[in-house]
Amino acid sequence: MTSLQVIPKIMILDDEPAIRDVLRLRLEREGYQVIQAGNFKEFKKVMVDCDAVLCDIILPGDSGLLALEWTRKYYPFTPVIILTGKPSYETAAEAIRLNAYDYLAKPVEKDELLLSIERAIQHRRLNLEKKRLEEENEAYRLKLEQRVVEQTEALEESQEFLATISNTIADVVVSIRLPDYKIAYANRAVTDVFGYKPEELLDQNIAILFADDSRFEAFQRQKKVALATGQIQIRLEEAMIKKSGQPIWSEMVGVFLKNGDNVTQIICVIRDISQRSLLLGVVAHELRSPLSLVAGFSQAVLRDINDIDRDSIAKYLKVIDDSAARMLRIVDGLLDITSVQLGQVDLKLETVDLNWLVRKFSGDYAYVAGKKNIKLIEKLSEAELKCQCDSAKIGQVISNFIDNAIKFSDVDSKIELIGKRKNNEIWVGVKDEGPGVKSEETQHLFKSFGHTKISNRPTGGEKSSGLGLAICKRIIDAHQGKIGIESELDQGSTFWFSLPIGPKIDKAQD
């Protein structure tokens, strides 16, 4: 934990001093700041906005559930972990109803406690970040509405005044004549967003900016509905298109101008929100793989609950737990998606044996592959394949390679998971027996949405957002590694990456 990081603060509420001392020492050794209370009254006095609360369920004269309820009311973003020496279905159910983050039975293993606290802190940070983003979006929406109103008033006074103001903002402003939908005015921002000079758009139908006719027709329909219901403006998100043919996703706010009782113009403010849409695609794609593992192993347990042995159940639950933890790490990483978009991937470097990492994901995907009777064959070096890397991010790359290989492989085929040392690099590859990729299509594979230019489709009807390999490339680039594909039509494909063995990376954060 560096000096620049805020030290997490944990509140301990327990009536037994010995237990409080044990918990305090354990947490302080892990770098946490600790506050203590021995009863509910003292708890209310010393409680502050902390990162997590450890709460004993049995307190003198009160219940820990009362402290939980009080915390939820006054500190809604602070997660509460309930500790109990006498677990029961009734107290567990009540704790869940009151939105406890976790419910642990004493004595609690150190690793189990620390993992629960770490996840609780991450959960709190995610919720706070979500709240911040929602407040920013609402502020922007209100600001945008106010801006449109102000610009509309200015236009009514002077077209020249509107031109002066609109050319100083980054959003596109266009004036649309009705009923022919011809563009009467466009500000300079249209060049940055759409690639047109303002004069190129004059007297052009606004449909030229929409991705296709159906998008323009949706805009027309929304205008008609708004006018029929007495609204003075419309707001929509639509696919639009640049002069170059590149699609973008835009937010559009239009205000109606009247001449008497007739609407004669629509003043539109258009904002490029492609990055926000890309974020949603990234989230959906990156969470699909661990979610499929959770769903698959959950179905296996539920289906065979009466026949399956306890060891198998424990193994399945371990995969589910690991996948859930992986999803949490992915979401946490995607909160900083802006830097990823710019190619600036922050790394947490450690010494990792890639043999171990490949075996882990081989085991995780064994059930998913088995649904298509696909064999995962490990061809790994006998020696350890150690290098400096971010294990979570390299795990994303390996997971993506295996997931794609399963998607594009036929039933009763095999997939080879290869790991070896080549000179001063560690080389990892995933080889399938799928249809292969045309040589002219391989250049699109590692670009965002590159799957739209690939003729192959998953053999089992699986879906793909086309973002996974693009993210993989950015991760490998951040490690100063290499990534690629070897493929022949009807002979299968090998997706591979290599990482330098030495600590050559300077973008990492310890």
Short mmCIF file of C-alpha atoms in Angstrom, two decimals:
data_model
loop_
_atom_site.label_atom_id
_atom_site.label_comp_id
_atom_site.label_asym_id
_atom_site.label_seq_id
_atom_site.Cartn_x
_atom_site.Cartn_y
_atom_site.Cartn_z
CA MET A 1 0.00 0.00 0.00
CA THR A 2 1.68 3.25 -1.14
CA SER A 3 1.64 6.58 0.68
CA LEU A 4 -0.60 8.01 -2.04
CA GLN A 5 -3.37 5.51 -1.34
CA VAL A 6 -6.10 6.14 1.21
CA ILE A 7 -5.88 3.63 4.08
CA PRO A 8 -9.16 1.67 4.29
CA LYS A 9 -11.02 2.20 7.57
CA ILE A 10 -12.80 -0.72 9.26
CA MET A 11 -15.26 -0.50 12.19
CA ILE A 12 -15.37 -3.47 14.62
CA LEU A 13 -18.50 -3.85 16.79
CA ASP A 14 -18.14 -6.72 19.30
CA ASP A 15 -18.82 -6.92 23.04
CA GLU A 16 -15.85 -9.22 23.71
CA PRO A 17 -12.58 -7.22 24.11
CA ALA A 18 -10.43 -10.25 23.33
CA ILE A 19 -12.15 -10.80 19.98
CA ARG A 20 -11.92 -7.09 19.17
CA ASP A 21 -8.18 -7.13 19.91
CA VAL A 22 -7.59 -10.20 17.73
CA LEU A 23 -9.52 -8.68 14.84
CA ARG A 24 -7.82 -5.30 15.28
CA LEU A 25 -4.29 -6.75 15.28
CA ARG A 26 -5.10 -8.95 12.28
CA LEU A 27 -6.47 -6.02 10.27
CA GLU A 28 -3.76 -3.55 11.29
CA ARG A 29 -1.11 -6.03 10.14
CA GLU A 30 -2.84 -6.00 6.75
CA GLY A 31 -2.65 -2.20 6.60
CA TYR A 32 -6.20 -1.30 7.66
CA GLN A 33 -7.15 1.51 10.04
CA VAL A 34 -9.43 0.17 12.80
CA ILE A 35 -12.17 1.77 14.94
CA GLN A 36 -13.78 -0.20 17.79
CA ALA A 37 -16.98 -0.25 19.80
CA GLY A 38 -18.19 -2.67 22.48
CA ASN A 39 -21.92 -1.95 22.32
CA PHE A 40 -24.53 -0.33 20.10
CA LYS A 41 -24.58 2.96 22.06
CA GLU A 42 -20.82 3.39 21.78
CA PHE A 43 -21.00 2.31 18.13
CA LYS A 44 -23.36 5.18 17.27
CA LYS A 45 -21.01 7.67 18.94
CA VAL A 46 -17.78 6.61 17.23
CA MET A 47 -19.17 5.45 13.87
CA VAL A 48 -17.86 7.38 10.84
CA ASP A 49 -18.15 6.92 7.10
CA CYS A 50 -15.81 3.93 6.89
CA ASP A 51 -15.10 1.28 4.25
CA ALA A 52 -16.69 -1.68 6.05
CA VAL A 53 -18.20 -2.76 9.38
CA LEU A 54 -17.56 -6.08 11.18
CA CYS A 55 -20.57 -6.55 13.44
CA ASP A 56 -21.21 -9.27 16.05
CA ILE A 57 -24.85 -10.33 15.92
CA ILE A 58 -25.20 -10.73 19.70
CA LEU A 59 -24.62 -7.55 21.75
CA PRO A 60 -25.45 -6.73 25.39
CA GLY A 61 -29.00 -5.42 25.48
CA ASP A 62 -29.21 -5.11 21.68
CA SER A 63 -28.85 -7.10 18.49
CA GLY A 64 -26.20 -6.64 15.86
CA LEU A 65 -29.08 -6.57 13.40
CA LEU A 66 -30.14 -3.26 14.97
CA ALA A 67 -26.67 -1.87 14.28
CA LEU A 68 -26.95 -3.21 10.72
CA GLU A 69 -30.29 -1.47 10.22
CA TRP A 70 -28.94 1.77 11.71
CA THR A 71 -25.87 1.66 9.45
CA ARG A 72 -27.97 1.04 6.35
CA LYS A 73 -30.04 4.14 7.24
CA TYR A 74 -27.25 6.60 8.04
CA TYR A 75 -24.33 5.16 6.02
CA PRO A 76 -26.04 3.47 3.05
CA PHE A 77 -22.81 2.88 1.10
CA THR A 78 -20.94 1.21 3.98
CA PRO A 79 -21.11 -2.61 3.72
CA VAL A 80 -21.77 -4.56 6.93
CA ILE A 81 -20.32 -8.04 7.50
CA ILE A 82 -22.23 -9.97 10.18
CA LEU A 83 -20.21 -12.26 12.50
CA THR A 84 -21.95 -14.88 14.63
CA GLY A 85 -20.94 -17.73 16.89
CA LYS A 86 -24.44 -19.22 16.65
CA PRO A 87 -25.47 -19.20 12.99
CA SER A 88 -29.10 -19.92 12.17
CA TYR A 89 -31.39 -19.71 9.16
CA GLU A 90 -33.53 -17.10 10.94
CA THR A 91 -30.69 -14.66 11.65
CA ALA A 92 -29.17 -15.25 8.22
CA ALA A 93 -32.50 -14.51 6.53
CA GLU A 94 -33.00 -11.35 8.61
CA ALA A 95 -29.45 -10.20 7.84
CA ILE A 96 -30.06 -10.68 4.13
CA ARG A 97 -33.36 -8.80 4.38
CA LEU A 98 -31.56 -5.88 6.01
CA ASN A 99 -28.98 -5.95 3.19
CA ALA A 100 -25.95 -7.28 5.06
CA TYR A 101 -23.01 -7.69 2.69
CA ASP A 102 -21.83 -11.03 4.15
CA TYR A 103 -22.70 -13.46 6.98
CA LEU A 104 -19.75 -15.32 8.55
CA ALA A 105 -19.71 -17.94 11.30
CA LYS A 106 -17.14 -17.68 14.11
CA PRO A 107 -14.38 -18.63 14.33
CA VAL A 108 -13.55 -17.03 10.96
CA GLU A 109 -10.49 -18.16 9.03
CA LYS A 110 -8.07 -15.30 8.37
CA ASP A 111 -8.13 -15.68 4.58
CA GLU A 112 -11.93 -15.92 4.50
CA LEU A 113 -12.27 -12.76 6.60
CA LEU A 114 -9.74 -10.75 4.58
CA LEU A 115 -11.33 -11.84 1.29
CA SER A 116 -14.78 -10.82 2.52
CA ILE A 117 -13.47 -7.41 3.64
CA GLU A 118 -11.63 -6.84 0.35
CA ARG A 119 -14.75 -7.66 -1.66
CA ALA A 120 -16.87 -5.46 0.60
CA ILE A 121 -14.51 -2.52 0.06
CA GLN A 122 -14.57 -3.07 -3.71
CA HIS A 123 -18.37 -3.30 -3.58
CA ARG A 124 -18.53 0.05 -1.76
CA ARG A 125 -16.17 1.70 -4.24
CA LEU A 126 -18.20 0.43 -7.18
CA ASN A 127 -21.42 1.78 -5.67
CA LEU A 128 -19.83 5.16 -4.93
CA GLU A 129 -18.45 5.32 -8.47
CA LYS A 130 -21.87 4.42 -9.86
CA LYS A 131 -23.45 7.20 -7.78
CA ARG A 132 -20.84 9.68 -8.98
CA LEU A 133 -21.41 8.76 -12.62
CA GLU A 134 -25.18 9.03 -12.21
CA GLU A 135 -24.81 12.48 -10.66
CA GLU A 136 -22.48 13.56 -13.46
CA ASN A 137 -24.89 12.26 -16.10
CA GLU A 138 -27.81 14.06 -14.47
CA ALA A 139 -25.80 17.28 -14.20
CA TYR A 140 -24.82 16.97 -17.84
CA ARG A 141 -28.42 16.31 -18.86
CA LEU A 142 -29.66 19.38 -17.00
CA LYS A 143 -26.81 21.44 -18.37
CA LEU A 144 -27.57 20.22 -21.89
CA GLU A 145 -31.25 21.07 -21.54
CA GLN A 146 -30.41 24.52 -20.22
CA ARG A 147 -27.95 25.05 -23.04
CA VAL A 148 -30.57 24.15 -25.65
CA VAL A 149 -33.11 26.51 -24.09
CA GLU A 150 -30.61 29.35 -23.93
CA GLN A 151 -29.50 28.81 -27.52
CA THR A 152 -33.10 28.67 -28.69
CA GLU A 153 -33.84 32.03 -27.09
CA ALA A 154 -30.71 33.44 -28.68
CA LEU A 155 -31.74 32.15 -32.10
CA GLU A 156 -35.10 33.83 -31.87
CA GLU A 157 -33.29 37.12 -31.30
CA SER A 158 -30.50 36.71 -33.83
CA GLN A 159 -29.20 33.94 -36.15
CA GLU A 160 -25.82 35.64 -36.07
CA PHE A 161 -25.73 35.46 -32.27
CA LEU A 162 -26.50 31.73 -32.40
CA ALA A 163 -23.66 31.14 -34.85
CA THR A 164 -21.19 32.93 -32.58
CA ILE A 165 -22.22 30.97 -29.50
CA SER A 166 -22.61 27.55 -31.11
CA ASN A 167 -19.19 27.67 -32.71
CA THR A 168 -17.57 27.86 -29.27
CA ILE A 169 -18.93 24.51 -28.01
CA ALA A 170 -17.78 20.97 -28.74
CA ASP A 171 -21.25 19.54 -29.41
CA VAL A 172 -22.76 19.68 -32.89
CA VAL A 173 -25.57 22.22 -33.34
CA VAL A 174 -27.77 22.07 -36.44
CA SER A 175 -30.91 23.94 -37.46
CA ILE A 176 -33.39 21.79 -39.42
CA ARG A 177 -36.09 23.37 -41.58
CA LEU A 178 -39.51 21.80 -41.69
CA PRO A 179 -41.28 20.18 -43.41
CA ASP A 180 -38.44 19.17 -45.78
CA TYR A 181 -35.84 18.40 -43.02
CA LYS A 182 -33.17 20.42 -44.83
CA ILE A 183 -30.19 21.67 -42.80
CA ALA A 184 -30.24 25.48 -42.58
CA TYR A 185 -27.26 25.85 -40.24
CA ALA A 186 -24.43 23.71 -38.79
CA ASN A 187 -21.72 24.84 -36.39
CA ARG A 188 -18.01 24.14 -36.71
CA ALA A 189 -18.14 21.14 -34.38
CA VAL A 190 -19.78 19.17 -37.19
CA THR A 191 -16.32 18.93 -38.78
CA ASP A 192 -14.78 17.29 -35.70
CA VAL A 193 -17.68 14.91 -35.09
CA PHE A 194 -18.91 14.04 -38.61
CA GLY A 195 -16.08 15.13 -40.91
CA TYR A 196 -18.19 17.57 -42.94
CA LYS A 197 -17.50 21.26 -43.37
CA PRO A 198 -20.56 23.29 -42.28
CA GLU A 199 -21.14 24.57 -45.81
CA GLU A 200 -21.22 21.01 -47.18
CA LEU A 201 -24.34 20.28 -45.14
CA LEU A 202 -26.35 23.38 -46.02
CA ASP A 203 -29.61 22.41 -47.80
CA GLN A 204 -28.80 18.70 -47.34
CA ASN A 205 -31.48 16.51 -45.76
CA ILE A 206 -30.64 15.69 -42.13
CA ALA A 207 -31.02 12.02 -43.11
CA ILE A 208 -27.45 12.21 -44.44
CA LEU A 209 -26.20 12.06 -40.84
CA PHE A 210 -28.23 9.00 -39.83
CA ALA A 211 -26.80 5.49 -40.22
CA ASP A 212 -29.70 4.35 -42.43
CA ASP A 213 -33.28 5.22 -43.41
CA SER A 214 -34.79 3.35 -40.47
CA ARG A 215 -32.85 5.54 -38.02
CA PHE A 216 -34.07 8.72 -39.73
CA GLU A 217 -37.63 7.38 -39.74
CA ALA A 218 -37.37 6.75 -35.98
CA PHE A 219 -36.35 10.40 -35.54
CA GLN A 220 -39.37 11.52 -37.58
CA ARG A 221 -41.74 9.31 -35.58
CA GLN A 222 -40.48 10.66 -32.28
CA LYS A 223 -40.95 14.22 -33.53
CA LYS A 224 -44.57 13.47 -34.47
CA VAL A 225 -45.30 11.88 -31.10
CA ALA A 226 -43.76 14.82 -29.25
CA LEU A 227 -45.82 17.36 -31.19
CA ALA A 228 -49.01 15.33 -30.75
CA THR A 229 -48.52 15.27 -26.97
CA GLY A 230 -47.63 18.95 -26.64
CA GLN A 231 -43.91 18.52 -25.91
CA ILE A 232 -41.47 21.26 -26.90
CA GLN A 233 -38.43 19.04 -27.38
CA ILE A 234 -37.29 15.50 -28.18
CA ARG A 235 -34.39 13.42 -26.92
CA LEU A 236 -33.08 10.21 -28.46
CA GLU A 237 -29.97 8.09 -28.92
CA GLU A 238 -29.38 6.91 -32.48
CA ALA A 239 -26.76 5.37 -34.74
CA MET A 240 -25.37 8.07 -37.03
CA ILE A 241 -22.61 8.04 -39.61
CA LYS A 242 -19.56 10.12 -40.44
CA LYS A 243 -18.65 11.35 -43.91
CA SER A 244 -16.00 8.60 -43.99
CA GLY A 245 -18.68 5.95 -43.44
CA GLN A 246 -17.62 5.24 -39.86
CA PRO A 247 -20.65 4.68 -37.59
CA ILE A 248 -21.00 6.56 -34.31
CA TRP A 249 -23.58 6.46 -31.54
CA SER A 250 -25.03 9.88 -30.71
CA GLU A 251 -27.31 11.56 -28.20
CA MET A 252 -29.62 14.07 -29.85
CA VAL A 253 -31.70 16.80 -28.17
CA GLY A 254 -34.03 18.79 -30.41
CA VAL A 255 -36.09 21.89 -29.54
CA PHE A 256 -39.05 22.96 -31.70
CA LEU A 257 -39.32 26.56 -32.95
CA LYS A 258 -42.75 27.86 -33.93
CA ASN A 259 -44.00 30.55 -36.25
CA GLY A 260 -47.46 31.12 -34.91
CA ASP A 261 -49.03 27.69 -34.49
CA ASN A 262 -46.69 25.93 -36.92
CA VAL A 263 -43.37 24.31 -36.05
CA THR A 264 -40.94 25.58 -38.67
CA GLN A 265 -37.54 24.52 -37.32
CA ILE A 266 -35.85 22.05 -34.99
CA ILE A 267 -32.66 23.14 -33.27
CA CYS A 268 -30.65 19.99 -32.50
CA VAL A 269 -27.64 19.50 -30.23
CA ILE A 270 -25.81 16.26 -31.10
CA ARG A 271 -23.20 14.64 -28.86
CA ASP A 272 -20.98 11.68 -29.77
CA ILE A 273 -21.49 9.04 -27.04
CA SER A 274 -19.70 6.18 -28.83
CA GLN A 275 -17.27 5.77 -25.92
CA ARG A 276 -20.15 5.19 -23.50
CA SER A 277 -21.66 2.59 -25.84
CA LEU A 278 -18.26 0.94 -26.18
CA LEU A 279 -18.05 0.66 -22.40
CA LEU A 280 -21.37 -1.20 -22.30
CA GLY A 281 -20.10 -3.56 -24.98
CA VAL A 282 -16.88 -4.18 -23.09
CA VAL A 283 -18.77 -4.93 -19.87
CA ALA A 284 -21.14 -7.33 -21.63
CA HIS A 285 -18.35 -9.15 -23.45
CA GLU A 286 -15.88 -9.46 -20.59
CA LEU A 287 -18.51 -10.66 -18.11
CA ARG A 288 -19.99 -13.25 -20.48
CA SER A 289 -17.16 -15.79 -20.01
CA PRO A 290 -17.22 -16.01 -16.18
CA LEU A 291 -21.01 -15.80 -16.20
CA SER A 292 -21.16 -18.81 -18.51
CA LEU A 293 -19.00 -20.74 -16.03
CA VAL A 294 -21.24 -19.73 -13.12
CA ALA A 295 -24.35 -20.72 -15.08
CA GLY A 296 -22.86 -23.98 -16.33
CA PHE A 297 -21.62 -25.26 -12.99
CA SER A 298 -24.76 -24.08 -11.18
CA GLN A 299 -26.89 -26.04 -13.66
CA ALA A 300 -24.69 -29.11 -13.16
CA VAL A 301 -25.13 -28.99 -9.39
CA LEU A 302 -28.88 -28.40 -9.60
CA ARG A 303 -29.42 -31.10 -12.21
CA ASP A 304 -27.38 -33.80 -10.46
CA ILE A 305 -27.85 -32.73 -6.83
CA ASN A 306 -29.00 -36.20 -5.73
CA ASP A 307 -26.26 -38.10 -7.53
CA ILE A 308 -23.21 -35.87 -7.30
CA ASP A 309 -20.67 -36.45 -4.51
CA ARG A 310 -19.58 -33.80 -2.02
CA ASP A 311 -16.08 -33.49 -3.50
CA SER A 312 -17.53 -32.69 -6.93
CA ILE A 313 -19.95 -30.18 -5.41
CA ALA A 314 -17.05 -28.49 -3.62
CA LYS A 315 -15.08 -28.40 -6.87
CA TYR A 316 -18.00 -26.90 -8.78
CA LEU A 317 -18.64 -24.30 -6.07
CA LYS A 318 -14.93 -23.37 -6.14
CA VAL A 319 -15.18 -22.64 -9.89
CA ILE A 320 -18.32 -20.57 -9.27
CA ASP A 321 -16.61 -18.64 -6.48
CA ASP A 322 -13.49 -18.04 -8.60
CA SER A 323 -15.64 -16.86 -11.52
CA ALA A 324 -17.56 -14.47 -9.28
CA ALA A 325 -14.29 -13.04 -7.99
CA ARG A 326 -13.07 -12.71 -11.57
CA MET A 327 -16.21 -10.79 -12.54
CA LEU A 328 -15.62 -8.42 -9.65
CA ARG A 329 -12.05 -7.81 -10.82
CA ILE A 330 -13.25 -7.19 -14.37
CA VAL A 331 -15.86 -4.66 -13.28
CA ASP A 332 -13.32 -2.92 -11.07
CA GLY A 333 -10.92 -2.68 -14.00
CA LEU A 334 -13.59 -1.36 -16.34
CA LEU A 335 -14.26 1.59 -14.05
CA ASP A 336 -11.04 2.98 -15.50
CA ILE A 337 -12.15 2.22 -19.06
CA THR A 338 -11.13 5.64 -20.34
CA SER A 339 -7.46 4.85 -19.86
CA VAL A 340 -7.94 1.44 -21.51
CA GLN A 341 -9.54 3.13 -24.52
CA LEU A 342 -6.40 5.28 -24.82
CA GLY A 343 -4.17 2.24 -24.59
CA GLN A 344 -2.96 3.15 -21.10
CA VAL A 345 -3.40 -0.12 -19.18
CA ASP A 346 -2.29 -0.01 -15.55
CA LEU A 347 -0.57 -3.24 -14.55
CA LYS A 348 0.00 -4.93 -11.19
CA LEU A 349 3.11 -6.96 -11.88
CA GLU A 350 4.02 -10.14 -10.06
CA THR A 351 5.97 -13.30 -10.82
CA VAL A 352 3.53 -15.73 -12.42
CA ASP A 353 3.92 -19.29 -13.72
CA LEU A 354 1.91 -19.24 -16.97
CA ASN A 355 1.71 -23.05 -16.85
CA TRP A 356 -0.34 -22.68 -13.67
CA LEU A 357 -2.51 -19.94 -15.19
CA VAL A 358 -3.26 -22.02 -18.31
CA ARG A 359 -4.11 -25.09 -16.20
CA LYS A 360 -6.46 -23.01 -14.06
CA PHE A 361 -8.50 -21.83 -17.04
CA SER A 362 -8.33 -25.29 -18.62
CA GLY A 363 -10.08 -26.61 -15.53
CA ASP A 364 -12.55 -23.72 -15.46
CA TYR A 365 -13.61 -24.31 -19.07
CA ALA A 366 -13.67 -28.12 -18.97
CA TYR A 367 -17.42 -28.17 -18.29
CA VAL A 368 -18.24 -25.61 -21.02
CA ALA A 369 -16.11 -27.51 -23.54
CA GLY A 370 -17.73 -30.78 -22.46
CA LYS A 371 -21.15 -29.50 -23.50
CA LYS A 372 -19.87 -29.74 -27.11
CA ASN A 373 -17.78 -32.85 -26.33
CA ILE A 374 -14.61 -30.85 -26.98
CA LYS A 375 -11.40 -32.11 -25.36
CA LEU A 376 -9.02 -29.55 -23.85
CA ILE A 377 -5.50 -30.95 -24.22
CA GLU A 378 -2.65 -29.34 -22.25
CA LYS A 379 0.72 -29.29 -24.01
CA LEU A 380 2.75 -27.37 -21.47
CA SER A 381 6.45 -27.19 -20.76
CA GLU A 382 7.63 -29.46 -17.95
CA ALA A 383 9.62 -26.54 -16.56
CA GLU A 384 7.86 -23.59 -14.96
CA LEU A 385 7.09 -20.71 -17.35
CA LYS A 386 7.66 -17.80 -15.00
CA CYS A 387 7.58 -14.16 -16.04
CA GLN A 388 6.61 -10.74 -14.71
CA CYS A 389 2.99 -9.94 -15.61
CA ASP A 390 -0.43 -8.90 -14.34
CA SER A 391 -2.02 -12.31 -13.68
CA ALA A 392 -5.60 -10.99 -13.76
CA LYS A 393 -5.19 -9.29 -17.14
CA ILE A 394 -3.21 -12.12 -18.72
CA GLY A 395 -5.93 -14.42 -17.36
CA GLN A 396 -8.44 -12.36 -19.36
CA VAL A 397 -6.41 -13.01 -22.52
CA ILE A 398 -6.14 -16.78 -21.92
CA SER A 399 -9.84 -16.96 -21.02
CA ASN A 400 -10.78 -15.09 -24.19
CA PHE A 401 -8.66 -17.37 -26.38
CA ILE A 402 -10.18 -20.54 -24.87
CA ASP A 403 -13.71 -19.12 -24.95
CA ASN A 404 -13.38 -18.20 -28.65
CA ALA A 405 -11.84 -21.58 -29.52
CA ILE A 406 -14.82 -23.37 -27.96
CA LYS A 407 -17.29 -21.10 -29.75
CA PHE A 408 -15.77 -21.71 -33.19
CA SER A 409 -15.05 -25.44 -32.78
CA ASP A 410 -17.32 -28.24 -33.93
CA VAL A 411 -18.71 -30.93 -31.66
CA ASP A 412 -16.30 -33.84 -30.92
CA SER A 413 -13.17 -31.81 -31.70
CA LYS A 414 -10.14 -30.94 -29.60
CA ILE A 415 -8.38 -27.77 -28.46
CA GLU A 416 -4.69 -27.70 -27.57
CA LEU A 417 -3.43 -25.36 -24.83
CA ILE A 418 0.27 -24.80 -25.48
CA GLY A 419 2.90 -23.20 -23.26
CA LYS A 420 6.63 -23.08 -23.89
CA ARG A 421 9.74 -20.96 -23.67
CA LYS A 422 11.09 -19.42 -26.89
CA ASN A 423 14.43 -17.66 -26.44
CA ASN A 424 13.80 -14.90 -23.88
CA GLU A 425 10.02 -15.06 -24.11
CA ILE A 426 7.17 -17.17 -22.76
CA TRP A 427 4.88 -18.31 -25.60
CA VAL A 428 1.26 -19.36 -24.98
CA GLY A 429 -1.10 -20.54 -27.71
CA VAL A 430 -4.61 -21.97 -28.06
CA LYS A 431 -5.00 -24.20 -31.13
CA ASP A 432 -8.42 -25.29 -32.38
CA GLU A 433 -9.76 -27.46 -35.22
CA GLY A 434 -12.24 -24.85 -36.40
CA PRO A 435 -12.78 -23.50 -39.93
CA GLY A 436 -9.76 -21.18 -39.84
CA VAL A 437 -9.64 -17.52 -40.85
CA LYS A 438 -9.10 -16.12 -44.34
CA SER A 439 -5.72 -14.41 -44.68
CA GLU A 440 -7.32 -11.14 -45.79
CA GLU A 441 -9.54 -11.12 -42.69
CA THR A 442 -6.85 -11.62 -40.03
CA GLN A 443 -5.93 -7.90 -40.09
CA HIS A 444 -9.35 -7.08 -38.58
CA LEU A 445 -9.26 -9.60 -35.72
CA PHE A 446 -7.59 -7.42 -33.10
CA LYS A 447 -9.61 -4.29 -33.82
CA SER A 448 -12.78 -3.23 -31.99
CA PHE A 449 -15.87 -4.73 -33.66
CA GLY A 450 -13.55 -6.55 -36.08
CA HIS A 451 -15.88 -9.59 -35.95
CA THR A 452 -18.22 -7.75 -38.36
CA LYS A 453 -15.61 -8.25 -41.11
CA ILE A 454 -15.01 -11.94 -40.37
CA SER A 455 -17.01 -14.52 -42.33
CA ASN A 456 -16.86 -17.28 -39.67
CA ARG A 457 -19.60 -17.62 -37.08
CA PRO A 458 -19.75 -19.60 -33.80
CA THR A 459 -20.79 -23.22 -34.36
CA GLY A 460 -23.24 -23.32 -31.46
CA GLY A 461 -25.00 -20.02 -32.07
CA GLU A 462 -22.95 -18.22 -29.39
CA LYS A 463 -22.74 -14.43 -29.47
CA SER A 464 -19.73 -12.09 -29.64
CA SER A 465 -19.46 -8.30 -29.31
CA GLY A 466 -16.18 -8.12 -31.24
CA LEU A 467 -14.32 -6.38 -28.40
CA GLY A 468 -12.48 -9.20 -26.66
CA LEU A 469 -9.49 -9.58 -28.99
CA ALA A 470 -9.07 -5.79 -29.22
CA ILE A 471 -8.82 -5.65 -25.43
CA CYS A 472 -6.43 -8.63 -25.46
CA LYS A 473 -4.13 -6.76 -27.83
CA ARG A 474 -4.06 -3.69 -25.58
CA ILE A 475 -3.26 -5.87 -22.57
CA ILE A 476 -0.40 -7.65 -24.36
CA ASP A 477 0.91 -4.35 -25.79
CA ALA A 478 0.98 -2.94 -22.24
CA HIS A 479 3.18 -5.91 -21.26
CA GLN A 480 5.47 -5.15 -24.25
CA GLY A 481 4.57 -8.55 -25.60
CA LYS A 482 3.36 -9.85 -28.95
CA ILE A 483 0.00 -11.24 -30.03
CA GLY A 484 -1.08 -12.93 -33.24
CA ILE A 485 -2.82 -15.72 -35.11
CA GLU A 486 -1.66 -18.61 -37.29
CA SER A 487 -4.48 -19.96 -39.42
CA GLU A 488 -5.33 -21.89 -42.57
CA LEU A 489 -8.78 -22.42 -44.02
CA ASP A 490 -10.26 -25.75 -42.91
CA GLN A 491 -7.14 -26.42 -40.81
CA GLY A 492 -8.01 -24.50 -37.65
CA SER A 493 -6.40 -21.51 -35.95
CA THR A 494 -3.81 -20.88 -33.27
CA PHE A 495 -4.22 -17.68 -31.29
CA TRP A 496 -1.02 -16.90 -29.41
CA PHE A 497 0.80 -14.32 -27.34
CA SER A 498 4.32 -14.03 -25.99
CA LEU A 499 5.66 -12.11 -23.00
CA PRO A 500 9.22 -11.06 -22.17
CA ILE A 501 10.70 -12.99 -19.27
CA GLY A 502 12.59 -10.02 -17.84
CA PRO A 503 10.96 -7.01 -16.06
CA LYS A 504 10.92 -4.75 -19.13
CA ILE A 505 7.58 -3.09 -18.41
CA ASP A 506 7.52 0.47 -17.09
CA LYS A 507 3.74 1.09 -16.90
CA ALA A 508 3.08 -1.08 -13.87
CA GLN A 509 1.72 0.07 -10.56
CA ASP A 510 2.83 -1.88 -7.51
#
